[in-house]
Amino acid sequence: MIFRSATADPSDLDRAAAYPVDGPVPALTAEKIREEFAENRMRPAWTWFAEDEDGEILARALWWGRADSAQPIALDCLQVRAGVADPAGVAAGLLAAGHASFGNLPGYNISLPRGWRAEPALAEAVAWRQEAAHKTGLTREIERLRYEWTPQAGAAEPTGRLVFREGTDEEFLDAFVRLSHGSLDLATQNELRTMDAEQLAREDFDFYFGCPGERSWWRLAHLPDGTLAGMAIPSATPYHRNVGYLGVVPEQRGRGLIDEILAEITRFHAAAGAERVTATTDTVNVPMAAAFDRAGYEVTEIRLVLESPSL
């Protein structure tokens, strides 16, 4: 078996896009894949095939990144042709070849419907993907809820409990530090095992600063007496507006202020004419999920994230 990346030859990219979707795990359409190539979010060097001795493609892996990314950010699509005897083994070989070429271990995001574990064929298809990911170093799993808001849900009016204002970079860095303490977000918890809160704050700041949303959108949330309560970072992806980052400082938690902050982000996007606002939170972050539910956000999918524990 041969593992190789795609070439810039149009026929090779056509093969990548036209590879048949023959399993229950949702996959990108050929049209969407061509669009991602056109926008430089998918690239030949990030597209890998497993081929037999006759050149038939037995498996395909598509990694994704931002248009200006030097390296792929995540594996977006992994498929092995139906009938292959050892799909996990073939997929593991494909991922290992890609990882060696990139010099890093991008995470793998699998988008799934709610209740996917109750569907035997789907659960089996996820299982061999998990096995392949684990064999290649992606051993940490996080399950996330993907939410979506549309204008039909409406946005709550301000209550006056919080005052929102712009802030300096230093103020936002301090807020990132404070919000990380006691966070229920699993990525935050994992990152704090390998770095201090100040370093994590800088990385979070840089990440959101680099997102398609504008820095001028960010807001600090204060009580009427000027006490910091939290922050709201409306943001965006290459496709649509999203919630970005939000939170309440530890000493103000448990008072329902997260609803006020989420409402501010929702109002901000709604005022800009957004027809869709997305958000994600870990399934174990019950308070945040409940806040999205109360705000009229609806779960559209489950996102199973497989990543390296060293990230």
XYZ file of C-alpha atoms in Angstrom:
311
model
C 0.000 0.000 0.000
C 1.195 3.508 -0.847
C 0.468 6.578 1.287
C 0.934 9.858 -0.542
C -0.252 13.453 -0.598
C -2.170 14.852 -3.520
C -0.373 16.780 -6.222
C -1.372 20.138 -7.653
C -2.497 18.368 -10.830
C -6.223 19.140 -11.328
C -6.968 15.472 -11.966
C -5.573 14.558 -8.540
C -7.716 17.196 -6.850
C -10.723 15.926 -8.785
C -10.043 12.444 -7.405
C -9.873 13.883 -3.892
C -13.211 15.628 -4.301
C -14.950 12.774 -6.104
C -13.977 10.023 -3.654
C -17.249 8.211 -2.831
C -18.944 8.798 0.509
C -19.851 5.224 1.366
C -20.286 5.202 5.127
C -22.601 6.610 7.801
C -20.205 9.275 9.135
C -21.136 12.629 7.554
C -18.620 13.864 4.969
C -18.107 16.983 2.885
C -19.675 17.119 -0.558
C -17.470 17.294 -3.636
C -18.668 20.859 -4.225
C -17.713 21.895 -0.684
C -14.265 20.284 -0.997
C -13.588 22.177 -4.233
C -14.683 25.388 -2.518
C -12.269 24.740 0.358
C -9.419 24.156 -2.099
C -10.295 27.375 -3.916
C -10.133 29.311 -0.631
C -6.810 27.666 0.375
C -8.357 26.103 3.473
C -7.646 22.668 2.031
C -4.460 22.089 0.030
C -2.792 19.291 -1.948
C -0.088 18.884 0.725
C -2.822 18.438 3.347
C -4.756 15.871 1.275
C -3.561 12.283 1.611
C -4.452 9.032 -0.123
C -3.885 5.365 0.589
C -3.572 3.551 -2.749
C -3.197 -0.073 -3.724
C -0.613 -1.267 -6.267
C -3.002 -0.447 -9.113
C -3.411 3.148 -8.006
C -6.948 2.688 -6.670
C -7.702 4.990 -3.739
C -8.619 2.941 -0.685
C -8.686 5.782 1.828
C -8.746 9.581 1.903
C -7.811 12.085 4.601
C -8.522 15.799 4.279
C -6.892 18.203 6.713
C -8.146 21.791 7.080
C -6.639 25.111 8.089
C -7.258 28.811 7.749
C -6.344 30.439 4.462
C -3.172 31.843 6.022
C -2.246 28.797 8.133
C 1.293 27.470 7.777
C 0.180 24.017 8.972
C -3.204 22.252 9.024
C -5.298 22.850 12.114
C -7.534 19.778 12.087
C -8.373 16.599 10.226
C -11.778 17.296 8.736
C -12.561 14.106 6.832
C -11.299 10.511 7.051
C -12.735 7.717 4.942
C -11.758 4.153 4.093
C -13.453 2.358 1.250
C -16.140 -0.127 2.270
C -14.875 -3.706 2.158
C -11.320 -2.947 3.273
C -10.474 -5.683 5.775
C -8.724 -3.497 8.360
C -10.070 0.065 8.100
C -8.452 1.138 11.383
C -5.043 -0.111 10.238
C -5.260 1.576 6.836
C -6.504 4.802 8.403
C -3.723 4.735 11.018
C -1.096 4.358 8.289
C -2.613 7.263 6.395
C -2.713 9.526 9.459
C 0.844 8.608 10.433
C 2.090 9.536 6.958
C 0.307 12.863 7.105
C 1.560 13.641 10.611
C 5.144 12.865 9.598
C 4.850 15.249 6.668
C 3.342 18.059 8.753
C 5.698 17.642 11.686
C 2.821 17.935 14.150
C -0.389 16.204 15.247
C -3.469 18.184 14.213
C -6.616 17.141 16.041
C -9.438 15.222 14.381
C -12.993 16.592 14.541
C -15.839 14.172 13.816
C -19.261 15.772 13.354
C -22.071 13.473 14.466
C -25.809 13.587 15.091
C -27.179 13.470 18.618
C -27.690 9.923 19.840
C -25.039 8.544 17.479
C -24.056 5.811 19.917
C -27.513 4.239 19.558
C -26.988 3.652 15.819
C -24.868 0.473 15.457
C -23.472 1.166 11.980
C -22.551 4.721 12.893
C -21.031 3.706 16.221
C -18.922 1.060 14.445
C -17.719 3.601 11.860
C -16.719 5.985 14.640
C -14.967 3.179 16.550
C -12.446 2.368 13.800
C -11.733 6.073 13.383
C -11.110 6.362 17.114
C -8.800 3.348 16.982
C -6.811 4.863 14.105
C -6.567 8.207 15.884
C -5.405 6.564 19.122
C -2.728 4.581 17.260
C -1.292 7.809 15.881
C -1.171 9.789 19.113
C -4.627 11.374 19.212
C -5.601 9.718 22.477
C -7.474 12.492 24.264
C -11.199 12.737 23.535
C -13.537 15.668 24.134
C -17.188 15.590 23.151
C -18.711 18.949 22.369
C -22.181 20.277 21.623
C -22.446 22.514 18.561
C -25.173 25.121 18.971
C -26.804 27.445 16.478
C -28.873 30.606 16.915
C -31.102 32.108 14.236
C -33.081 35.371 14.356
C -36.317 33.480 14.881
C -35.117 32.696 18.416
C -34.863 36.380 19.279
C -32.361 38.017 21.601
C -32.967 39.092 25.195
C -33.028 42.815 25.948
C -30.453 44.300 28.364
C -31.505 44.106 32.002
C -29.054 46.610 33.430
C -27.390 44.014 35.639
C -24.153 44.408 33.677
C -22.414 47.237 31.870
C -20.345 46.365 28.801
C -17.387 48.389 27.576
C -14.289 48.116 25.442
C -10.982 47.390 27.177
C -7.238 47.437 26.704
C -5.231 44.369 25.748
C -3.871 44.239 29.310
C -7.396 44.259 30.759
C -8.461 41.414 28.523
C -5.346 39.405 29.350
C -6.139 39.825 33.041
C -9.742 38.732 32.404
C -8.564 35.636 30.519
C -6.385 34.717 33.517
C -9.199 35.176 36.012
C -11.775 33.297 33.961
C -9.502 30.273 33.567
C -9.575 29.577 37.321
C -12.160 26.901 38.028
C -13.239 26.697 34.390
C -15.361 23.700 33.400
C -14.007 23.840 29.839
C -11.948 20.676 29.300
C -9.509 22.293 26.864
C -8.745 24.974 29.446
C -8.271 22.367 32.176
C -5.962 20.312 29.966
C -3.882 23.312 28.926
C -3.415 24.438 32.528
C -1.694 21.125 33.235
C 1.198 22.139 30.994
C 1.289 25.940 31.286
C 0.415 28.669 33.770
C -2.683 30.842 33.516
C -0.741 33.834 32.178
C 0.704 31.843 29.285
C -2.696 30.362 28.497
C -4.219 33.854 28.579
C -1.713 35.046 25.993
C -2.425 32.037 23.754
C -6.195 32.546 24.044
C -5.815 36.257 23.319
C -3.697 35.556 20.239
C -6.116 32.886 19.016
C -9.183 35.131 19.136
C -7.225 38.090 17.823
C -6.372 35.952 14.780
C -9.978 34.875 14.140
C -11.968 36.570 11.356
C -13.894 38.620 13.946
C -12.709 42.132 14.853
C -10.806 43.057 18.014
C -13.148 46.055 18.353
C -16.036 43.659 19.018
C -14.649 42.515 22.372
C -16.303 43.712 25.582
C -15.577 43.564 29.301
C -18.600 43.017 31.547
C -18.867 44.989 34.794
C -21.360 45.268 37.596
C -22.881 48.764 37.835
C -20.373 49.627 40.588
C -17.462 48.927 38.231
C -16.530 45.462 39.537
C -15.361 43.120 36.764
C -17.904 40.360 36.211
C -16.612 38.714 33.040
C -16.113 39.261 29.342
C -17.781 38.736 25.997
C -15.848 38.058 22.795
C -18.141 37.907 19.780
C -16.141 36.303 16.977
C -16.426 34.667 13.573
C -15.202 31.738 11.505
C -14.507 31.789 7.760
C -18.158 30.786 7.324
C -20.319 32.671 9.838
C -20.489 34.625 13.094
C -19.967 32.740 16.353
C -19.995 33.217 20.090
C -16.226 32.999 20.516
C -15.326 33.287 24.197
C -17.384 34.253 27.218
C -17.259 33.724 30.941
C -17.827 34.997 34.446
C -15.048 35.557 36.994
C -15.089 32.976 39.817
C -16.335 35.301 42.561
C -19.410 36.276 40.503
C -20.444 32.808 39.327
C -23.752 31.265 40.305
C -25.753 34.492 39.893
C -27.011 33.969 36.344
C -24.635 36.536 34.863
C -23.580 34.164 32.097
C -27.050 34.706 30.590
C -26.403 38.454 30.476
C -23.035 37.999 28.758
C -24.345 35.501 26.202
C -27.273 37.829 25.462
C -24.836 40.696 24.810
C -22.947 38.592 22.249
C -26.191 37.477 20.620
C -27.513 41.048 20.427
C -24.228 42.214 18.916
C -24.373 39.668 16.106
C -28.105 40.171 15.577
C -27.607 43.935 15.223
C -25.042 43.245 12.485
C -27.655 41.227 10.583
C -26.293 37.760 11.314
C -28.604 35.039 10.024
C -26.799 32.367 11.999
C -24.573 32.365 15.080
C -22.794 29.190 16.139
C -21.258 28.143 19.432
C -19.750 25.071 21.052
C -19.343 23.824 24.591
C -18.247 20.561 26.175
C -20.996 18.094 27.028
C -19.722 18.096 30.619
C -20.055 21.885 30.921
C -23.670 21.651 32.009
C -24.082 25.288 33.165
C -22.884 26.661 29.817
C -25.068 24.253 27.858
C -28.057 25.305 29.949
C -27.320 28.964 29.217
C -27.312 28.281 25.477
C -30.615 26.418 25.832
C -32.193 29.334 27.702
C -30.959 31.793 25.072
C -32.688 29.936 22.243
C -29.615 28.248 20.792
C -30.303 24.755 19.427
C -27.953 21.769 19.254
C -27.262 20.912 15.627
C -24.590 18.246 16.080
C -22.149 16.530 18.386
C -18.478 17.170 17.704
C -16.126 14.419 18.830
C -12.632 15.898 19.136
C -9.633 13.549 19.142
C -6.327 15.221 19.928
C -2.839 14.708 21.290
C -2.616 14.927 25.092
C 0.552 16.994 24.639
C -1.404 19.887 23.111
